[in-house]
PDB file of C-alpha atoms in Angstrom:
ATOM      1  CA  MET A 300     -11.646 -33.553  15.337  1.00 78.00           C
ATOM      2  CA  GLU A 301      -8.596 -35.362  16.719  1.00 85.00           C
ATOM      3  CA  GLU A 302      -6.644 -34.588  13.558  1.00 80.00           C
ATOM      4  CA  LEU A 303      -7.681 -30.926  13.662  1.00 81.00           C
ATOM      5  CA  SER A 304      -6.800 -30.681  17.350  1.00 87.00           C
ATOM      6  CA  ALA A 305      -3.358 -32.197  16.765  1.00 88.00           C
ATOM      7  CA  ILE A 306      -2.608 -29.753  13.939  1.00 86.00           C
ATOM      8  CA  LEU A 307      -3.773 -26.801  16.050  1.00 90.00           C
ATOM      9  CA  ASP A 308      -1.551 -27.962  18.911  1.00 92.00           C
ATOM     10  CA  GLU A 309       1.401 -28.235  16.538  1.00 89.00           C
ATOM     11  CA  ALA A 310       0.724 -24.752  15.142  1.00 90.00           C
ATOM     12  CA  VAL A 311       0.741 -23.107  18.569  1.00 95.00           C
ATOM     13  CA  SER A 312       3.735 -25.107  19.809  1.00 95.00           C
ATOM     14  CA  GLY A 313       5.995 -22.257  18.675  1.00 95.00           C
ATOM     15  CA  VAL A 314       4.260 -19.796  20.979  1.00 97.00           C
ATOM     16  CA  ASP A 315       6.130 -19.053  24.190  1.00 97.00           C
ATOM     17  CA  ALA A 316       3.799 -18.786  27.197  1.00 94.00           C
ATOM     18  CA  SER A 317       5.793 -15.797  28.485  1.00 97.00           C
ATOM     19  CA  TRP A 318       5.018 -13.708  25.388  1.00 98.00           C
ATOM     20  CA  THR A 319       2.536 -10.858  25.490  1.00 97.00           C
ATOM     21  CA  ASP A 320      -0.784 -11.299  23.719  1.00 98.00           C
ATOM     22  CA  VAL A 321       0.442  -8.962  20.976  1.00 97.00           C
ATOM     23  CA  GLN A 322       3.473 -11.192  20.399  1.00 97.00           C
ATOM     24  CA  LYS A 323       1.285 -14.303  20.328  1.00 98.00           C
ATOM     25  CA  ALA A 324      -1.191 -12.728  17.891  1.00 98.00           C
ATOM     26  CA  LEU A 325       1.669 -11.575  15.652  1.00 97.00           C
ATOM     27  CA  TYR A 326       3.359 -14.983  15.674  1.00 97.00           C
ATOM     28  CA  LEU A 327       0.119 -16.760  14.703  1.00 97.00           C
ATOM     29  CA  HIS A 328      -0.617 -14.124  12.029  1.00 96.00           C
ATOM     30  CA  ASN A 329       2.785 -14.782  10.474  1.00 95.00           C
ATOM     31  CA  TRP A 330       2.540 -18.560  10.889  1.00 94.00           C
ATOM     32  CA  MET A 331      -0.740 -18.653   8.998  1.00 93.00           C
ATOM     33  CA  ILE A 332       0.579 -16.571   6.117  1.00 91.00           C
ATOM     34  CA  HIS A 333       3.701 -18.716   5.817  1.00 90.00           C
ATOM     35  CA  GLU A 334       1.798 -22.008   6.036  1.00 89.00           C
ATOM     36  CA  CYS A 335      -1.409 -21.256   4.154  1.00 88.00           C
ATOM     37  CA  GLY A 336      -2.746 -19.399   1.134  1.00 86.00           C
ATOM     38  CA  TYR A 337      -5.909 -18.073  -0.414  1.00 87.00           C
ATOM     39  CA  ASP A 338      -8.165 -20.503  -2.278  1.00 88.00           C
ATOM     40  CA  TYR A 339      -8.750 -18.939  -5.687  1.00 85.00           C
ATOM     41  CA  ASN A 340     -11.039 -21.745  -6.882  1.00 85.00           C
ATOM     42  CA  GLU A 341     -14.527 -20.666  -7.918  1.00 83.00           C
ATOM     43  CA  TYR A 342     -17.065 -22.849  -6.142  1.00 82.00           C
ATOM     44  CA  VAL A 343     -20.760 -23.092  -6.875  1.00 80.00           C
ATOM     45  CA  VAL A 344     -22.682 -21.507  -4.010  1.00 77.00           C
ATOM     46  CA  GLY A 345     -24.402 -24.152  -1.901  1.00 80.00           C
ATOM     47  CA  THR A 346     -22.072 -27.033  -2.784  1.00 83.00           C
ATOM     48  CA  PRO A 347     -20.022 -28.859  -0.140  1.00 81.00           C
ATOM     49  CA  GLU A 348     -16.823 -27.429  -1.662  1.00 84.00           C
ATOM     50  CA  TYR A 349     -18.187 -23.906  -1.291  1.00 79.00           C
ATOM     51  CA  TYR A 350     -18.885 -24.350   2.426  1.00 78.00           C
ATOM     52  CA  GLN A 351     -15.648 -26.256   3.099  1.00 82.00           C
ATOM     53  CA  SER A 352     -13.601 -23.420   1.573  1.00 83.00           C
ATOM     54  CA  GLY A 353     -14.576 -21.286   4.565  1.00 86.00           C
ATOM     55  CA  THR A 354     -13.473 -23.648   7.331  1.00 86.00           C
ATOM     56  CA  ALA A 355     -10.400 -23.930   9.508  1.00 87.00           C
ATOM     57  CA  TYR A 356     -10.190 -27.601   8.594  1.00 84.00           C
ATOM     58  CA  LYS A 357      -9.924 -26.782   4.876  1.00 86.00           C
ATOM     59  CA  MET A 358      -7.191 -24.261   5.651  1.00 85.00           C
ATOM     60  CA  LEU A 359      -5.213 -26.837   7.614  1.00 84.00           C
ATOM     61  CA  ASP A 360      -5.921 -29.806   5.334  1.00 83.00           C
ATOM     62  CA  ALA A 361      -5.444 -28.187   1.925  1.00 85.00           C
ATOM     63  CA  LYS A 362      -3.298 -25.258   3.144  1.00 86.00           C
ATOM     64  CA  GLN A 363      -5.756 -22.891   1.473  1.00 87.00           C
ATOM     65  CA  ALA A 364      -9.226 -21.476   2.068  1.00 89.00           C
ATOM     66  CA  LYS A 365     -11.403 -18.411   1.561  1.00 92.00           C
ATOM     67  CA  CYS A 366     -11.534 -15.510   4.037  1.00 93.00           C
ATOM     68  CA  GLU A 367     -13.850 -17.371   6.414  1.00 93.00           C
ATOM     69  CA  GLY A 368     -11.252 -20.147   6.604  1.00 93.00           C
ATOM     70  CA  TYR A 369      -8.546 -17.655   7.553  1.00 95.00           C
ATOM     71  CA  THR A 370     -10.854 -16.109  10.150  1.00 96.00           C
ATOM     72  CA  SER A 371     -11.968 -19.418  11.608  1.00 95.00           C
ATOM     73  CA  LEU A 372      -8.459 -20.818  11.863  1.00 95.00           C
ATOM     74  CA  TYR A 373      -7.061 -17.647  13.438  1.00 97.00           C
ATOM     75  CA  THR A 374      -9.899 -17.683  15.980  1.00 97.00           C
ATOM     76  CA  GLN A 375      -9.119 -21.278  16.926  1.00 95.00           C
ATOM     77  CA  LEU A 376      -5.369 -20.665  17.144  1.00 97.00           C
ATOM     78  CA  LEU A 377      -5.883 -17.569  19.281  1.00 98.00           C
ATOM     79  CA  ARG A 378      -8.240 -19.478  21.566  1.00 97.00           C
ATOM     80  CA  ARG A 379      -5.512 -22.098  22.095  1.00 96.00           C
ATOM     81  CA  VAL A 380      -3.199 -19.398  23.471  1.00 97.00           C
ATOM     82  CA  GLY A 381      -5.860 -17.663  25.572  1.00 97.00           C
ATOM     83  CA  ILE A 382      -6.841 -14.772  23.291  1.00 98.00           C
ATOM     84  CA  HIS A 383     -10.475 -13.990  22.537  1.00 98.00           C
ATOM     85  CA  SER A 384     -11.501 -13.274  18.955  1.00 98.00           C
ATOM     86  CA  LEU A 385     -14.722 -12.594  17.068  1.00 97.00           C
ATOM     87  CA  MET A 386     -15.515 -12.765  13.383  1.00 97.00           C
ATOM     88  CA  VAL A 387     -16.465  -9.551  11.579  1.00 98.00           C
ATOM     89  CA  SER A 388     -18.301 -10.050   8.322  1.00 96.00           C
ATOM     90  CA  SER A 389     -19.793  -7.863   5.642  1.00 96.00           C
ATOM     91  CA  GLU A 390     -22.177  -8.952   2.919  1.00 94.00           C
ATOM     92  CA  GLU A 391     -21.461  -5.691   1.133  1.00 95.00           C
ATOM     93  CA  LEU A 392     -17.758  -6.584   0.942  1.00 96.00           C
ATOM     94  CA  ILE A 393     -18.357 -10.348   0.689  1.00 93.00           C
ATOM     95  CA  HIS A 394     -15.608 -10.692   3.262  1.00 95.00           C
ATOM     96  CA  ALA A 395     -14.780 -11.715   6.840  1.00 96.00           C
ATOM     97  CA  TRP A 396     -11.927 -10.967   9.251  1.00 98.00           C
ATOM     98  CA  ASN A 397     -11.122 -11.039  12.972  1.00 98.00           C
ATOM     99  CA  LEU A 398     -11.720  -8.676  15.864  1.00 98.00           C
ATOM    100  CA  VAL A 399      -9.105  -9.635  18.465  1.00 98.00           C
ATOM    101  CA  GLU A 400      -9.202  -8.736  22.164  1.00 98.00           C
ATOM    102  CA  ILE A 401      -5.889  -7.656  23.683  1.00 97.00           C
ATOM    103  CA  ASP A 402      -5.670  -6.147  27.168  1.00 95.00           C
ATOM    104  CA  GLY A 403      -9.405  -5.380  27.245  1.00 96.00           C
ATOM    105  CA  ASN A 404      -9.479  -3.602  23.889  1.00 97.00           C
ATOM    106  CA  TYR A 405     -10.348  -4.896  20.453  1.00 98.00           C
ATOM    107  CA  TYR A 406      -8.408  -4.633  17.199  1.00 98.00           C
ATOM    108  CA  HIS A 407      -9.150  -5.682  13.643  1.00 98.00           C
ATOM    109  CA  VAL A 408      -6.886  -8.297  12.064  1.00 98.00           C
ATOM    110  CA  ASP A 409      -7.388  -9.359   8.457  1.00 97.00           C
ATOM    111  CA  ILE A 410      -4.924 -12.094   7.598  1.00 95.00           C
ATOM    112  CA  THR A 411      -6.546 -12.676   4.206  1.00 93.00           C
ATOM    113  CA  PHE A 412      -5.634  -9.145   3.105  1.00 93.00           C
ATOM    114  CA  ASP A 413      -2.190  -9.393   4.721  1.00 93.00           C
ATOM    115  CA  ASP A 414      -1.482 -12.596   2.772  1.00 90.00           C
ATOM    116  CA  VAL A 415      -0.929 -10.595  -0.403  1.00 77.00           C
ATOM    117  CA  TYR A 416       2.154 -12.212  -1.828  1.00 69.00           C
ATOM    118  CA  ASP A 417       1.012 -15.714  -2.813  1.00 62.00           C
ATOM    119  CA  ASN A 418       3.662 -15.898  -5.502  1.00 61.00           C
ATOM    120  CA  TYR A 419       6.408 -14.826  -3.104  1.00 66.00           C
ATOM    121  CA  PRO A 420       6.580 -17.200  -0.128  1.00 62.00           C
ATOM    122  CA  GLY A 421       7.707 -15.555   3.068  1.00 64.00           C
ATOM    123  CA  GLN A 422       6.436 -12.116   2.055  1.00 76.00           C
ATOM    124  CA  LEU A 423       3.607 -10.642   4.073  1.00 85.00           C
ATOM    125  CA  SER A 424       1.969  -7.385   5.027  1.00 90.00           C
ATOM    126  CA  TYR A 425       0.933  -5.897   8.364  1.00 93.00           C
ATOM    127  CA  GLU A 426      -1.397  -3.302   6.886  1.00 94.00           C
ATOM    128  CA  ASN A 427      -4.394  -5.047   8.479  1.00 96.00           C
ATOM    129  CA  PHE A 428      -2.890  -6.094  11.809  1.00 97.00           C
ATOM    130  CA  LEU A 429      -4.268  -4.658  15.086  1.00 98.00           C
ATOM    131  CA  LYS A 430      -6.207  -1.794  13.510  1.00 98.00           C
ATOM    132  CA  SER A 431      -8.982   0.449  14.783  1.00 98.00           C
ATOM    133  CA  ASN A 432     -12.313   0.815  12.998  1.00 97.00           C
ATOM    134  CA  TYR A 433     -11.063   3.941  11.261  1.00 96.00           C
ATOM    135  CA  ALA A 434      -7.749   2.390  10.174  1.00 97.00           C
ATOM    136  CA  ILE A 435      -9.282  -0.843   8.870  1.00 97.00           C
ATOM    137  CA  GLU A 436     -11.874   1.117   6.887  1.00 96.00           C
ATOM    138  CA  GLY A 437      -8.962   2.714   5.055  1.00 95.00           C
ATOM    139  CA  THR A 438      -7.734  -0.691   3.847  1.00 94.00           C
ATOM    140  CA  ASP A 439     -10.727  -1.606   1.674  1.00 93.00           C
ATOM    141  CA  HIS A 440     -12.999  -2.531   4.593  1.00 95.00           C
ATOM    142  CA  ALA A 441     -15.346   0.459   4.397  1.00 95.00           C
ATOM    143  CA  ALA A 442     -18.901  -0.854   4.537  1.00 95.00           C
ATOM    144  CA  SER A 443     -22.041  -0.033   6.457  1.00 93.00           C
ATOM    145  CA  ASP A 444     -22.988  -3.611   7.325  1.00 95.00           C
ATOM    146  CA  TRP A 445     -20.274  -4.994   9.600  1.00 96.00           C
ATOM    147  CA  VAL A 446     -21.697  -7.877  11.651  1.00 95.00           C
ATOM    148  CA  LEU A 447     -19.996  -9.477  14.654  1.00 97.00           C
ATOM    149  CA  SER A 448     -20.265 -13.206  15.277  1.00 95.00           C
ATOM    150  CA  ASN A 449     -21.561 -12.591  18.820  1.00 95.00           C
ATOM    151  CA  GLY A 450     -24.396 -10.344  17.598  1.00 93.00           C
ATOM    152  CA  ALA A 451     -23.024  -7.192  19.252  1.00 92.00           C
ATOM    153  CA  SER A 452     -22.689  -3.910  17.402  1.00 93.00           C
ATOM    154  CA  ILE A 453     -19.190  -2.835  16.440  1.00 94.00           C
ATOM    155  CA  ASP A 454     -20.081   0.549  17.947  1.00 92.00           C
ATOM    156  CA  ASP A 455     -20.459  -1.103  21.367  1.00 93.00           C
ATOM    157  CA  MET A 456     -16.997  -2.691  21.286  1.00 95.00           C
ATOM    158  CA  PRO A 457     -13.972  -0.956  22.833  1.00 96.00           C
ATOM    159  CA  VAL A 458     -11.925  -0.808  19.610  1.00 97.00           C
ATOM    160  CA  SER A 459      -8.587   0.905  20.203  1.00 97.00           C
ATOM    161  CA  GLU A 460      -6.319   3.005  17.982  1.00 97.00           C
ATOM    162  CA  LEU A 461      -3.219   2.096  20.015  1.00 97.00           C
ATOM    163  CA  TYR A 462      -1.503   0.071  17.277  1.00 97.00           C
ATOM    164  CA  ASP A 463      -2.758   1.946  14.191  1.00 96.00           C
ATOM    165  CA  TYR A 464       0.768   3.179  13.509  1.00 92.00           C
ATOM    166  CA  GLY A 465       2.590   0.180  14.892  1.00 88.00           C
ATOM    167  CA  PHE A 466       5.724  -1.015  13.160  1.00 78.00           C
ATOM    168  CA  TRP A 467       5.796  -4.783  12.938  1.00 74.00           C
TER     169      TRP A 467
END
């Protein structure tokens, strides 16, 4: 835990306290894509390697993980800078991503899908950054079984369209 805490502190050290929450979320989004990558290894379900591939620790230690690792790490980084985040998951999609709270509204952020250029370091996408339900559905997230980590229904969350057409 000490090692993980030290790495998290180092990761957020580039965040300026005077930045807006949008700026902080964007910085951490970009930091993760530049520092980490997707784990393309095929693990046997139920093995320790399978479960580790979905953790923030795996993402920080090996610099790669599955979507749950991206989501978990982003949640922990955001928490360090005072931003609330939930995990959204879908068994239908076999995928997970973040629902981030900014100024009392929620937005979808899927760093896994924005980390699309593994073979081209420094290249990233913002197609899945601060999106509404409608906008994120249009980026291969359409499913009827979204589940939030806090047990709430996505329909009960104040998800905003404010940044759907944002230029990052």
